[in-house]
Short mmCIF file of C-alpha atoms and ligand atoms in Angstrom, two decimals:
data_model
loop_
_atom_site.label_atom_id
_atom_site.label_comp_id
_atom_site.label_asym_id
_atom_site.label_seq_id
_atom_site.Cartn_x
_atom_site.Cartn_y
_atom_site.Cartn_z
CA UNK A 291 -26.69 21.11 -6.34
CA UNK A 292 -23.72 20.83 -4.35
CA UNK A 293 -20.76 18.57 -5.09
CA UNK A 294 -19.48 16.35 -2.39
CA UNK A 295 -15.92 15.88 -2.49
CA UNK A 296 -15.35 12.31 -1.42
CA UNK A 297 -12.11 12.12 0.30
CA UNK A 298 -12.64 8.22 0.70
CA UNK A 299 -12.42 7.73 -3.02
CA UNK A 300 -9.80 10.04 -3.50
CA UNK A 301 -7.55 9.01 -0.66
CA UNK A 302 -8.06 5.10 -2.45
CA UNK A 303 -7.05 6.71 -5.71
CA UNK A 304 -3.75 7.96 -4.16
CA UNK A 305 -3.22 4.46 -2.39
CA UNK A 306 -3.56 2.84 -5.32
CA UNK A 307 -0.99 4.86 -7.22
CA UNK A 308 1.47 4.76 -4.19
CA UNK A 309 0.75 0.75 -4.35
CA UNK A 310 1.62 0.63 -7.93
CA UNK A 311 4.96 2.91 -7.18
CA UNK A 312 5.83 0.90 -4.47
CA UNK A 313 5.88 -2.45 -6.66
CA UNK A 314 7.86 -0.82 -8.93
CA UNK A 315 10.27 0.00 -6.24
CA UNK A 316 10.58 -3.16 -5.05
CA UNK A 317 11.08 -4.53 -7.93
CA UNK A 318 14.02 -2.62 -8.42
CA UNK A 319 15.04 -3.69 -5.18
CA UNK A 320 14.10 -0.72 -2.73
CA UNK A 321 11.81 -1.27 -0.28
CA UNK A 322 10.05 1.42 1.88
CA UNK A 323 9.96 1.16 5.64
CA UNK A 324 8.26 3.42 8.29
CA UNK A 325 8.61 3.28 12.20
CA UNK A 326 5.88 4.20 14.35
CA UNK A 327 5.97 4.81 17.72
CA UNK A 328 3.17 5.39 19.77
CA UNK A 329 3.96 6.15 23.96
CA UNK A 330 1.13 4.94 26.21
CA UNK A 331 -1.99 3.87 25.43
CA UNK A 332 -4.49 6.61 24.57
CA UNK A 333 -7.34 5.15 22.86
CA UNK A 334 -7.48 8.07 19.86
CA UNK A 335 -3.82 7.09 19.18
CA UNK A 336 -4.19 3.40 19.17
CA UNK A 337 -7.01 3.81 16.40
CA UNK A 338 -4.95 6.30 14.57
CA UNK A 339 -1.90 4.43 14.28
CA UNK A 340 -3.75 1.02 13.75
CA UNK A 341 -5.02 3.01 10.46
CA UNK A 342 -1.53 3.87 9.63
CA UNK A 343 -0.29 0.30 10.07
CA UNK A 344 -3.19 -0.65 7.94
CA UNK A 345 -2.54 1.68 5.25
CA UNK A 346 1.29 0.59 5.44
CA UNK A 347 -0.10 -2.89 4.73
CA UNK A 348 -2.26 -2.27 1.93
CA UNK A 349 0.53 0.03 0.00
CA UNK A 350 3.49 -2.55 0.57
CA UNK A 351 5.34 -0.37 2.78
CA UNK A 352 7.12 -2.17 5.75
CA UNK A 353 5.86 -0.68 9.24
CA UNK A 354 7.92 -1.24 12.14
CA UNK A 355 5.89 -0.84 15.19
CA UNK A 356 7.16 0.65 18.51
CA UNK A 357 4.41 0.59 21.68
CA UNK A 358 6.13 1.55 24.56
CA UNK A 359 4.54 2.08 28.03
CA UNK A 360 3.19 5.40 29.62
CA UNK A 361 6.49 5.40 32.02
CA UNK A 362 8.82 5.53 29.12
CA UNK A 363 11.26 8.23 29.86
CA UNK A 364 12.34 11.22 27.89
CA UNK A 365 16.01 10.06 27.39
CA UNK A 366 14.58 6.34 26.31
CA UNK A 367 12.39 7.95 23.90
CA UNK A 368 14.97 9.96 21.83
CA UNK A 369 17.51 7.25 22.38
CA UNK A 370 15.13 5.04 19.91
CA UNK A 371 14.50 8.22 17.66
CA UNK A 372 18.12 8.47 17.24
CA UNK A 373 19.16 4.69 16.68
CA UNK A 374 15.81 5.01 13.79
CA UNK A 375 17.82 8.36 12.45
CA UNK A 376 21.04 6.01 11.76
CA UNK A 377 19.07 2.77 10.64
CA UNK A 378 19.22 2.71 6.78
CA UNK A 379 16.53 0.41 6.81
CA UNK A 380 14.35 2.61 8.26
CA UNK A 381 13.01 5.64 5.80
CA UNK A 382 10.53 7.35 7.69
CA UNK A 383 9.98 7.69 11.45
CA UNK A 384 6.58 8.96 13.10
CA UNK A 385 6.07 9.68 16.85
CA UNK A 386 2.29 9.65 17.17
CA UNK A 387 1.17 12.80 19.27
CA UNK A 388 0.17 13.67 22.03
CA UNK A 389 2.91 12.12 24.19
CA UNK A 390 2.67 11.60 27.71
CA UNK A 391 3.31 15.23 29.65
CA UNK A 392 6.69 14.40 31.14
CA UNK A 393 8.16 14.30 27.53
CA UNK A 394 8.90 17.42 25.70
CA UNK A 395 7.15 16.95 22.35
CA UNK A 396 9.11 19.83 20.60
CA UNK A 397 12.31 18.19 21.41
CA UNK A 398 11.35 14.63 20.36
CA UNK A 399 10.20 16.30 17.13
CA UNK A 400 13.18 18.32 16.77
CA UNK A 401 15.30 15.10 17.27
CA UNK A 402 13.62 13.46 14.30
CA UNK A 403 16.03 13.74 11.34
CA UNK A 404 14.51 15.90 8.80
CA UNK A 405 15.34 13.26 6.08
CA UNK A 406 12.68 10.90 7.74
CA UNK A 407 10.43 13.22 8.90
CA UNK A 408 7.13 12.08 7.18
CA UNK A 409 5.14 13.86 9.55
CA UNK A 410 6.04 17.02 8.48
CA UNK A 411 6.51 18.63 11.84
CA UNK A 412 10.21 19.39 12.30
CA UNK A 413 11.05 22.92 11.98
CA UNK A 414 13.44 22.56 9.02
CA UNK A 415 10.63 20.96 7.17
CA UNK A 416 8.43 23.88 8.03
CA UNK A 417 11.07 26.59 7.44
CA UNK A 418 11.57 24.55 3.91
CA UNK A 419 7.90 24.74 3.54
CA UNK A 420 7.83 28.73 4.20
CA UNK A 421 10.43 29.74 1.84
CA UNK A 422 9.63 27.00 -0.83
CA UNK A 423 12.31 24.84 -0.65
CA UNK A 424 11.66 20.84 -0.83
CA UNK A 425 10.80 19.09 2.59
CA UNK A 426 8.07 16.95 4.16
CA UNK A 427 4.60 18.73 4.20
CA UNK A 428 2.26 18.29 6.96
CA UNK A 429 -0.39 15.75 5.84
CA UNK A 430 -3.83 16.94 6.28
CA UNK A 431 -2.99 20.39 4.68
CA UNK A 432 -1.32 18.78 1.63
CA UNK A 433 -4.31 16.40 1.82
CA UNK A 434 -6.67 19.07 1.17
CA UNK A 435 -4.73 20.64 -1.51
CA UNK A 436 -5.06 16.92 -3.29
CA UNK A 437 -8.46 16.84 -2.80
CA UNK A 438 -9.25 20.36 -4.37
CA UNK A 439 -7.27 19.93 -7.25
CA UNK A 440 -8.49 16.29 -7.94
CA UNK A 441 -11.86 17.56 -7.83
CA UNK A 442 -11.05 20.09 -10.20
CA UNK A 443 -11.48 23.11 -8.15
CA UNK A 444 -9.02 26.00 -9.17
CA UNK A 445 -7.17 27.36 -6.44
CA UNK A 446 -4.97 30.22 -8.56
CA UNK A 447 -6.33 33.79 -7.61
CA UNK A 448 -9.11 32.56 -5.51
CA UNK A 449 -9.72 34.15 -2.06
CA UNK A 450 -8.87 31.58 0.57
CA UNK A 451 -9.93 32.00 4.04
CA UNK A 452 -8.28 29.53 6.47
CA UNK A 453 -10.13 29.56 9.97
CA UNK A 454 -7.46 28.17 12.88
CA UNK A 455 -3.78 28.75 12.82
CA UNK A 456 -2.43 25.45 14.36
CA UNK A 457 1.07 24.63 13.52
CA UNK A 458 -0.21 20.97 12.13
CA UNK A 459 -3.37 22.43 9.70
CA UNK A 460 -3.76 26.06 9.80
CA UNK A 461 -0.18 27.53 9.27
CA UNK A 462 0.95 25.19 6.75
CA UNK A 463 -2.39 25.18 4.92
CA UNK A 464 -2.02 28.83 4.46
CA UNK A 465 1.23 28.34 2.91
CA UNK A 466 0.45 25.82 0.42
CA UNK A 467 -2.79 27.64 -0.68
CA UNK A 468 -0.29 30.56 -0.85
CA UNK A 469 2.16 28.36 -3.09
CA UNK A 470 -0.97 27.66 -5.49
CA UNK A 471 -1.40 31.48 -5.71
CA UNK A 472 -4.32 31.83 -3.96
CA UNK A 473 -5.07 35.37 -1.79
CA UNK A 474 -4.89 33.91 1.63
CA UNK A 475 -6.27 35.27 5.12
CA UNK A 476 -6.02 33.20 8.34
CA UNK A 477 -8.48 33.98 10.99
CA UNK A 478 -8.21 32.61 14.77
CA UNK A 479 -10.27 33.14 18.07
CA UNK A 480 -9.04 37.06 18.37
CA UNK A 481 -10.51 37.83 15.01
CA UNK A 482 -13.13 40.63 14.59
CA UNK A 483 -16.14 40.30 12.41
CA UNK A 484 -15.18 36.54 11.57
CA UNK A 485 -18.41 36.08 9.81
CA UNK A 486 -17.84 38.88 7.38
CA UNK A 487 -14.09 37.79 6.92
CA UNK A 488 -15.24 34.05 6.22
CA UNK A 489 -17.77 35.37 3.96
CA UNK A 490 -15.08 36.99 1.60
CA UNK A 491 -13.93 33.04 1.03
CA UNK A 492 -14.24 31.45 -2.32
CA UNK A 493 -12.44 28.52 -0.83
CA UNK A 494 -13.22 28.41 2.91
CA UNK A 495 -11.03 26.08 5.03
CA UNK A 496 -12.29 25.25 8.46
CA UNK A 497 -9.99 23.77 11.52
CA UNK A 498 -11.30 25.38 14.57
CA UNK A 499 -12.00 22.28 16.83
CA UNK A 500 -15.88 23.48 17.62
CA UNK A 501 -18.60 21.15 16.64
CA UNK A 502 -21.08 22.73 13.74
CA UNK A 503 -19.35 26.08 14.20
CA UNK A 504 -20.05 27.46 11.01
CA UNK A 505 -23.52 27.98 9.73
CA UNK A 506 -24.68 29.53 6.67
CA UNK A 507 -24.05 33.37 8.06
CA UNK A 508 -20.10 32.58 7.66
CA UNK A 509 -20.37 31.23 3.83
CA UNK A 510 -20.76 33.02 1.07
CA UNK A 511 -22.84 31.98 -2.24
CA UNK A 512 -21.10 29.40 -4.16
CA UNK A 513 -18.38 28.94 -2.00
CA UNK A 514 -16.14 25.67 -1.52
CA UNK A 515 -15.85 24.41 2.04
CA UNK A 516 -13.25 22.17 3.54
CA UNK A 517 -14.11 21.13 6.68
CA UNK A 518 -10.93 19.64 9.03
CA UNK A 519 -12.86 19.35 12.17
CA UNK A 520 -14.36 15.53 13.35
CA UNK A 521 -16.13 15.32 16.95
CA UNK A 522 -19.35 13.40 18.15
CA UNK A 523 -22.46 14.95 18.85
CA UNK A 524 -24.95 14.71 22.02
CA UNK A 525 -26.18 11.57 19.90
CA UNK A 526 -22.87 10.29 19.02
CA UNK A 527 -23.09 11.07 15.85
CA UNK A 528 -19.86 12.15 13.86
CA UNK A 529 -19.80 15.54 12.59
CA UNK A 530 -17.25 18.49 11.75
CA UNK A 531 -16.71 22.34 12.59
CA UNK A 532 -18.94 23.28 9.44
CA UNK A 533 -23.05 22.69 9.99
CA UNK A 534 -22.93 20.69 7.25
CA UNK A 535 -27.07 20.43 6.77
CA UNK A 536 -27.35 24.29 7.37
CA UNK A 537 -24.49 25.55 4.60
CA UNK A 538 -25.09 22.83 1.95
CA UNK A 539 -27.38 24.86 -0.11
CA UNK A 540 -25.08 27.83 -0.48
CA UNK A 541 -22.10 25.95 -1.44
CA UNK A 542 -20.89 24.55 -5.04
CA UNK A 543 -18.70 21.54 -3.05
CA UNK A 544 -18.24 20.63 0.67
CA UNK A 545 -15.95 17.59 2.29
CA UNK A 546 -18.59 15.37 4.53
CA UNK A 547 -17.43 14.29 8.07
CA UNK A 548 -16.74 11.69 7.94
CA UNK A 549 -15.16 10.67 4.47
CA UNK A 550 -13.71 14.26 3.47
CA UNK A 551 -10.40 15.51 4.65
CA UNK A 552 -10.01 12.61 7.26
CA UNK A 553 -8.82 9.79 5.11
CA UNK A 554 -6.59 11.95 3.31
CA UNK A 555 -4.33 12.62 6.20
CA UNK A 556 -3.21 8.92 6.05
CA UNK A 557 -3.00 9.03 2.40
CA UNK A 558 -0.19 11.93 2.45
CA UNK A 559 1.55 9.96 5.12
CA UNK A 560 1.81 7.19 2.82
CA UNK A 561 2.99 9.43 0.26
CA UNK A 562 5.54 11.15 2.24
CA UNK A 563 6.80 7.52 3.20
CA UNK A 564 7.21 6.89 -0.65
CA UNK A 565 8.79 10.17 -1.20
CA UNK A 566 11.40 9.42 1.53
CA UNK A 567 13.26 6.65 -0.72
CA UNK A 568 13.11 8.73 -3.87
N1 GUN B 81 -1.77 12.90 16.38
C1 GUN B 81 -2.96 13.63 15.68
N2 GUN B 81 -2.81 13.68 14.39
C2 GUN B 81 -1.61 13.25 14.26
C3 GUN B 81 -0.40 13.47 13.16
O1 GUN B 81 -1.16 13.86 11.86
N3 GUN B 81 0.66 12.92 13.36
C4 GUN B 81 0.99 12.50 14.53
N4 GUN B 81 2.53 12.30 14.92
N5 GUN B 81 0.41 12.68 15.59
C5 GUN B 81 -0.87 12.79 15.45
#
């Protein structure tokens, strides 16, 4: 019987631990504040930002919402980021992506102070991760490490195959698994013999953005499968990058969609916010 890795339960555990930490900090006179900036009103972004604000409220983190119109200029956004960088009351700054096309996302990310970069997207944060120094780590990959550890899944010495090489998930995921002493392979759209490579994995992490792409032919008997994808299928049902029903008999543990990796991203964002004051 495969174990279901319960991201909802584990993320609640983490948020409850953080809530206790924030209460403790407040007793010592320290509060935690996150500034959340959204430009325009992309419906998915509005949902994500709303969930982030709710999580802040639950934990006791103060959130400052900046809801800017689609017509905001790059200059105006950069000025706001710079103002928040200088504001001693603000511990973390999050600019929700994607930004409107007339704004250079990389420039905005680079303008956020690495000390307040709770998304872990700044080149300095990414560089620190790659050489094992302190810095904020991207939330989805660090959430996956927590899912594995808190489910008692050993990482050290394991063959880990990651499908997807994005800056937000695939690449930092590989660095974190390496830090945990796994043997790491990254696959992408040009990988030859993807099925054979994926089948080497003791831990298979899938972030390719294609609904139900990974079936039993890609999975070794006894593997642990982590599914980062989230899509709506033709019947409007949520599904991941992995064909859950098709692989279930082969795996020892798997994350469901929804309720697997998804809730962990916000929990780790909250964790980064608390760490920003420590
Ligand atoms: N858009 C989709 N995911 C994320 C995220 O983790 N952080 C930010 N800032 N924007 C996003």
